[in-house]
PDB file of C-alpha atoms in Angstrom:
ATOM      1  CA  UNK A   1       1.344 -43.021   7.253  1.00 47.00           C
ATOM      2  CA  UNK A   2       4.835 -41.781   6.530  1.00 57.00           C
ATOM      3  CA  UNK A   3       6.657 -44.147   9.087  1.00 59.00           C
ATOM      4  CA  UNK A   4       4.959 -46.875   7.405  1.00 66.00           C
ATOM      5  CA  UNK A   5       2.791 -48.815  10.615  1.00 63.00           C
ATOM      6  CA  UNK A   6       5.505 -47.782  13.296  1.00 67.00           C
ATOM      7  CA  UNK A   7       5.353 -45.733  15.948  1.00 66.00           C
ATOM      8  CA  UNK A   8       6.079 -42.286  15.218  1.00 64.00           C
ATOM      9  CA  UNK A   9       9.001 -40.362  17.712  1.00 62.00           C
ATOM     10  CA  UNK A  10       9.573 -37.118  17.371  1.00 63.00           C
ATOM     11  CA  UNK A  11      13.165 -35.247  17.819  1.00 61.00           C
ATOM     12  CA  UNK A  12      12.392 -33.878  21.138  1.00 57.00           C
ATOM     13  CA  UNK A  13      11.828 -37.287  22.804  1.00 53.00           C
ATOM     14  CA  UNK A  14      15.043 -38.921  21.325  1.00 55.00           C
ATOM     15  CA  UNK A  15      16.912 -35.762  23.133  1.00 57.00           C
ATOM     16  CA  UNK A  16      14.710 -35.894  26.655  1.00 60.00           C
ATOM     17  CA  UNK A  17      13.645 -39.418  26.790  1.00 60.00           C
ATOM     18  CA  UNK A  18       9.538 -40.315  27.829  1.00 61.00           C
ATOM     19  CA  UNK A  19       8.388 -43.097  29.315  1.00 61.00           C
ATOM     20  CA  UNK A  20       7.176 -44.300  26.364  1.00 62.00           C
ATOM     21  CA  UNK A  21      10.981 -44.111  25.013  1.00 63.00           C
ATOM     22  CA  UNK A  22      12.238 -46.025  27.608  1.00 62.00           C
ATOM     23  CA  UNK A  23       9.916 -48.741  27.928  1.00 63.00           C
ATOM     24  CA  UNK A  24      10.481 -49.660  23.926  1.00 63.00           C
ATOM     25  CA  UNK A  25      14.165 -49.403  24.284  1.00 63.00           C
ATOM     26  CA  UNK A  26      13.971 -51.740  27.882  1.00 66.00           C
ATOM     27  CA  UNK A  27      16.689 -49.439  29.283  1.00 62.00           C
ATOM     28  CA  UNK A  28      16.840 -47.712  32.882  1.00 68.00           C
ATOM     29  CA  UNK A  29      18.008 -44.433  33.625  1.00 68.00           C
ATOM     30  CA  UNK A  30      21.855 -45.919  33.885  1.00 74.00           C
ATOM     31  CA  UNK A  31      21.926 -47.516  31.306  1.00 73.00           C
ATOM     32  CA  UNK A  32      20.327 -44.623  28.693  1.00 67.00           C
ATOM     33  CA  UNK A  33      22.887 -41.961  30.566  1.00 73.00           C
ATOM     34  CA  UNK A  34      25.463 -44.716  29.762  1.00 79.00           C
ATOM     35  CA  UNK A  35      24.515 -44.925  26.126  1.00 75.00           C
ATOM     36  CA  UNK A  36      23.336 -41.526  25.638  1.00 73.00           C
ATOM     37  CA  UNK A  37      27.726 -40.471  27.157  1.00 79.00           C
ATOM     38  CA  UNK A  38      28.730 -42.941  24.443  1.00 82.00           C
ATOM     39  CA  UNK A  39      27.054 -41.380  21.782  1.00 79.00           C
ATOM     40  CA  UNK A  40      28.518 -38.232  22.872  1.00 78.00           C
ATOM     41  CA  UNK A  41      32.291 -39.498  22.862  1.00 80.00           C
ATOM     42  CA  UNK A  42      31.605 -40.922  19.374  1.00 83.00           C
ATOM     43  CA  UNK A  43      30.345 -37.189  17.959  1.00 83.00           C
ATOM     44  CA  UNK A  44      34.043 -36.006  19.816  1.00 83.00           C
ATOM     45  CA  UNK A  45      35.854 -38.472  18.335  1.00 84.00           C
ATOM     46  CA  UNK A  46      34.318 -38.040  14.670  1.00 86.00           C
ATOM     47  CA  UNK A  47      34.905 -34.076  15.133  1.00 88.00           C
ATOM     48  CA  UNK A  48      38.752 -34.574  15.904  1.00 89.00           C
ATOM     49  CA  UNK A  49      38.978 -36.788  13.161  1.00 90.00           C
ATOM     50  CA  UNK A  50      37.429 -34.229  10.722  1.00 92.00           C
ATOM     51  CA  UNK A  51      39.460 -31.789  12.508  1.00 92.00           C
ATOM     52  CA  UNK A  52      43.070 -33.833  11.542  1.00 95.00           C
ATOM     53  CA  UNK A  53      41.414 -34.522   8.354  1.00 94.00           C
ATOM     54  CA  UNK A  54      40.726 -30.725   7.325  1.00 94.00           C
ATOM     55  CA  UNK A  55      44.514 -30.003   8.773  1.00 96.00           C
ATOM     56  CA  UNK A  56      46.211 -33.041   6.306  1.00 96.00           C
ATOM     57  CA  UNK A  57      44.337 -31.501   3.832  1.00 97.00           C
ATOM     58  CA  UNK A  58      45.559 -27.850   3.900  1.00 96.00           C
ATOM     59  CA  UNK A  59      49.319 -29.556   4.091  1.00 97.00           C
ATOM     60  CA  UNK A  60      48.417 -30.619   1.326  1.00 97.00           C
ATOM     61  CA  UNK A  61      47.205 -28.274  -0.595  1.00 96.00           C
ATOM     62  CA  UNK A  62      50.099 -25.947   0.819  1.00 94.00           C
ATOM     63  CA  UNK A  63      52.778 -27.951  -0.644  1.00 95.00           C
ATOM     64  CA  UNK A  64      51.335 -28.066  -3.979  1.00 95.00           C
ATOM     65  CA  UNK A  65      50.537 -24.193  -4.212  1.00 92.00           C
ATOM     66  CA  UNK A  66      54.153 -23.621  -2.806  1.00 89.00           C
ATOM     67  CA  UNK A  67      55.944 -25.976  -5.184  1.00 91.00           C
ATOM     68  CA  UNK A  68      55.016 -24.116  -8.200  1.00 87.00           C
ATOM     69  CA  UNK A  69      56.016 -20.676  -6.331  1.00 80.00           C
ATOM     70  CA  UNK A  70      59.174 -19.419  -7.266  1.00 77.00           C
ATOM     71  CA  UNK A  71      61.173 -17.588  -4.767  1.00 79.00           C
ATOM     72  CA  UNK A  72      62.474 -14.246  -5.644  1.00 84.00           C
ATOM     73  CA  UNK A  73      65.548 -12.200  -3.635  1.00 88.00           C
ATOM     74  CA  UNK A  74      65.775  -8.967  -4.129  1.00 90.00           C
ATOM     75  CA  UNK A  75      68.541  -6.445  -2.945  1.00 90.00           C
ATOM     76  CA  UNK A  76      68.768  -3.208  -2.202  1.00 91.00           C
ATOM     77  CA  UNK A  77      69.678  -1.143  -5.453  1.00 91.00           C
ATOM     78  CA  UNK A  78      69.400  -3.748  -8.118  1.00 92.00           C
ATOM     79  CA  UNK A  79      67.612  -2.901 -11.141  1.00 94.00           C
ATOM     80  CA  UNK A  80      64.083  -4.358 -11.934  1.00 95.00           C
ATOM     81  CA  UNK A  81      61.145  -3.718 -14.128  1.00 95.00           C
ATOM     82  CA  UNK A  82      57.487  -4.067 -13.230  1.00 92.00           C
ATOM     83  CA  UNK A  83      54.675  -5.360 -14.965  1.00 90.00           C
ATOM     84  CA  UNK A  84      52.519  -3.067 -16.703  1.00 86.00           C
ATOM     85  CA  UNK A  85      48.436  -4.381 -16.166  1.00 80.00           C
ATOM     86  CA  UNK A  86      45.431  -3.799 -18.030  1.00 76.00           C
ATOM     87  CA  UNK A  87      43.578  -1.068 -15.548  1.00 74.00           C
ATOM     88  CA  UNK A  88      46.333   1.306 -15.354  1.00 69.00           C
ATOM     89  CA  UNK A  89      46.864   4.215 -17.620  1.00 69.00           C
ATOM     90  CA  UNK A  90      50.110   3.019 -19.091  1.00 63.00           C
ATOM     91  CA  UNK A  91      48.790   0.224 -20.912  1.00 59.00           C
ATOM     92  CA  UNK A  92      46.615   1.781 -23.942  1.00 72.00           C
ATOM     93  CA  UNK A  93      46.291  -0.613 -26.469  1.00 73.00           C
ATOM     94  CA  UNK A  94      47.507  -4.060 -27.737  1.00 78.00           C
ATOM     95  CA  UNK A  95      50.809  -2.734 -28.911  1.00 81.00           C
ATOM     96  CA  UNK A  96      51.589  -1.155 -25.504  1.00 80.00           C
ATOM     97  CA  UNK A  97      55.060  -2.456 -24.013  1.00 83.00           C
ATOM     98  CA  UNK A  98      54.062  -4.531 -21.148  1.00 86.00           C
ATOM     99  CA  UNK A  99      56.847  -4.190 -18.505  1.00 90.00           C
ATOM    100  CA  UNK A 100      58.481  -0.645 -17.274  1.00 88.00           C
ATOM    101  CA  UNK A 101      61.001   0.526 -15.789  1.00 82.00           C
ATOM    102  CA  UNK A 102      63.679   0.154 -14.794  1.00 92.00           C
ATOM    103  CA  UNK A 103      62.953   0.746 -11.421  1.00 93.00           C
ATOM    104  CA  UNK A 104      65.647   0.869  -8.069  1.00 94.00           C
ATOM    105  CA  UNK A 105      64.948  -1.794  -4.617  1.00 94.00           C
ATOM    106  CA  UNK A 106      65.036   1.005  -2.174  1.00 93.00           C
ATOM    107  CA  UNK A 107      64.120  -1.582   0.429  1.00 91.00           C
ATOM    108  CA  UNK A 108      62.870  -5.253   0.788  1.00 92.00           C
ATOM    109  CA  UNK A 109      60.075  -6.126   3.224  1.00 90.00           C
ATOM    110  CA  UNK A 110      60.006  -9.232   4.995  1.00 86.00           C
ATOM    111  CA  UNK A 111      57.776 -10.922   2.799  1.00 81.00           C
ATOM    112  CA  UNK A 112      60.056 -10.092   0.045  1.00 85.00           C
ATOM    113  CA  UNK A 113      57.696  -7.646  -1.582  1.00 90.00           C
ATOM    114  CA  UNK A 114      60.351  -4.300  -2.593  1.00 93.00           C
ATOM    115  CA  UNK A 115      59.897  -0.856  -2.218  1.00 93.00           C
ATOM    116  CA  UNK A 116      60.596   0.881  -5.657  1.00 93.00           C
ATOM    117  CA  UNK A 117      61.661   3.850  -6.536  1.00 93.00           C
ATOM    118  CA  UNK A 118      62.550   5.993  -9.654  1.00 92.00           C
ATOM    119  CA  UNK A 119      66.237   6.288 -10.873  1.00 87.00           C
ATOM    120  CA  UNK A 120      66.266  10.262  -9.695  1.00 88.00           C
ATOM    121  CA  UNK A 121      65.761   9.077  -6.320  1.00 83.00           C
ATOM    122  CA  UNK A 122      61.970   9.408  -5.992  1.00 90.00           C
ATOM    123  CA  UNK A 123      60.399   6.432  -3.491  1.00 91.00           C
ATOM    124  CA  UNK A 124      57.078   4.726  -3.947  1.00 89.00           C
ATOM    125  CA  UNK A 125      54.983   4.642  -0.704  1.00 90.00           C
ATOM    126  CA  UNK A 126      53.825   1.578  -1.190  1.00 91.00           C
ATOM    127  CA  UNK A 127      55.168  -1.978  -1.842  1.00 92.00           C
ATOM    128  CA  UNK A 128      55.232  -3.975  -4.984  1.00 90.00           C
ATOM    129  CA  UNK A 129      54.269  -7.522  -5.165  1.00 89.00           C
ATOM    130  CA  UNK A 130      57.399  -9.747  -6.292  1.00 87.00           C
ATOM    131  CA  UNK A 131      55.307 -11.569  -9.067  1.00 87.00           C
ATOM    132  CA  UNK A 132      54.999  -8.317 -11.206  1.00 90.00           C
ATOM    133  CA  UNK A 133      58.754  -7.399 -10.752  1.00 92.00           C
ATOM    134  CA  UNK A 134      61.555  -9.077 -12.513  1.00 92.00           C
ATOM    135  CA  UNK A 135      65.393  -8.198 -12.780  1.00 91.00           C
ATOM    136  CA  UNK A 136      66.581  -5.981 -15.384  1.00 91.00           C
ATOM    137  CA  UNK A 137      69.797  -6.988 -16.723  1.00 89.00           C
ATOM    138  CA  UNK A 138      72.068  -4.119 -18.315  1.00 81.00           C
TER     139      UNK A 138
END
C-alpha cells in the first residue's frame, strides 16, 4: 500500500540479490558484479571528495582564526603584567584593578606561553597563556 501498486524489495535483497531481483533488472551474474563494483568506486570516490572537501575547509577556517591572532615574543627578563579574571581571589569587585604585576619571563616555552615569576626571584610552576600577559613599560 505504501509503494503505491509496485513490488515491494526489501534492503536485504538489494545487498544479496534473489532471483526475483535479477530477473526484473534482466542482468546476469557479470553484469550485476559489474554494476554492483561500480557502485562501489562511486561511494570511494564521493568519500575522497568529502574527505578534500572537509580538509579545504579547515584551511580555511585556519587562516581566518590565525589572521586575527596576534603574535606575541617574549624574552627572558622583560617586564609584563597579567590579566586579573573573574574566578580568582584578586578580583573582588567592579572597582578591582584588572591587570597585575609586574611580573619577570623567567623562561619562554615553545609555544610562546612564559614562565613568570615574582620580582624577588620566586618562579611560577606553571605557564601563562600569552593572551592574558602584556608588556609593562617603565
Amino acid at each position: 500500500m505504501l509503494v503505491y501498486g509496485t513490488e515491494v524489495v526489501i534492503p536485504v535483497e538489494v545487498e544479496i540479490p534473489s532471483l526475483r531481483i535479477l530477473q526484473v533488472a534482466e542482468l546476469n551474474d557479470a553484469e550485476w558484479v559489474k554494476s554492483h563494483y561500480e557502485q562501489l568506486d562511486f561511494i570511494n570516490g564521493k568519500r575522497m571528495n568529502a574527505v578534500c572537501h572537509g580538509q579545504l575547509y579547515k584551511n580555511r577556517m585556519c587562516r581566518a582564526v590565525n589572521k586575527r591572532v596576534k603574535p606575541r615574543q617574549f624574552t627572558l627578563g622583560q617586564l609584563v603584567l597579567k590579566k586579573n579574571f573573574p574566578h580568582q581571589d584578586e578580583a573582588k569587585g567592579k572597582f578591582s584593578p584588572n591587570w597585575q604585576g609586574p611580573y619577570m619571563v623567567h623562561w619562554v616555552l615553545t609555544g610562546g606561553a612564559p614562565i613568570l615569576g615574582e620580582m624577588d626571584g620566586e618562579v611560577w610552576p606553571k605557564p601563562i597563556n600569552s593572551d592574558a600577559v602584556k608588556c609593562y613599560y617603565v
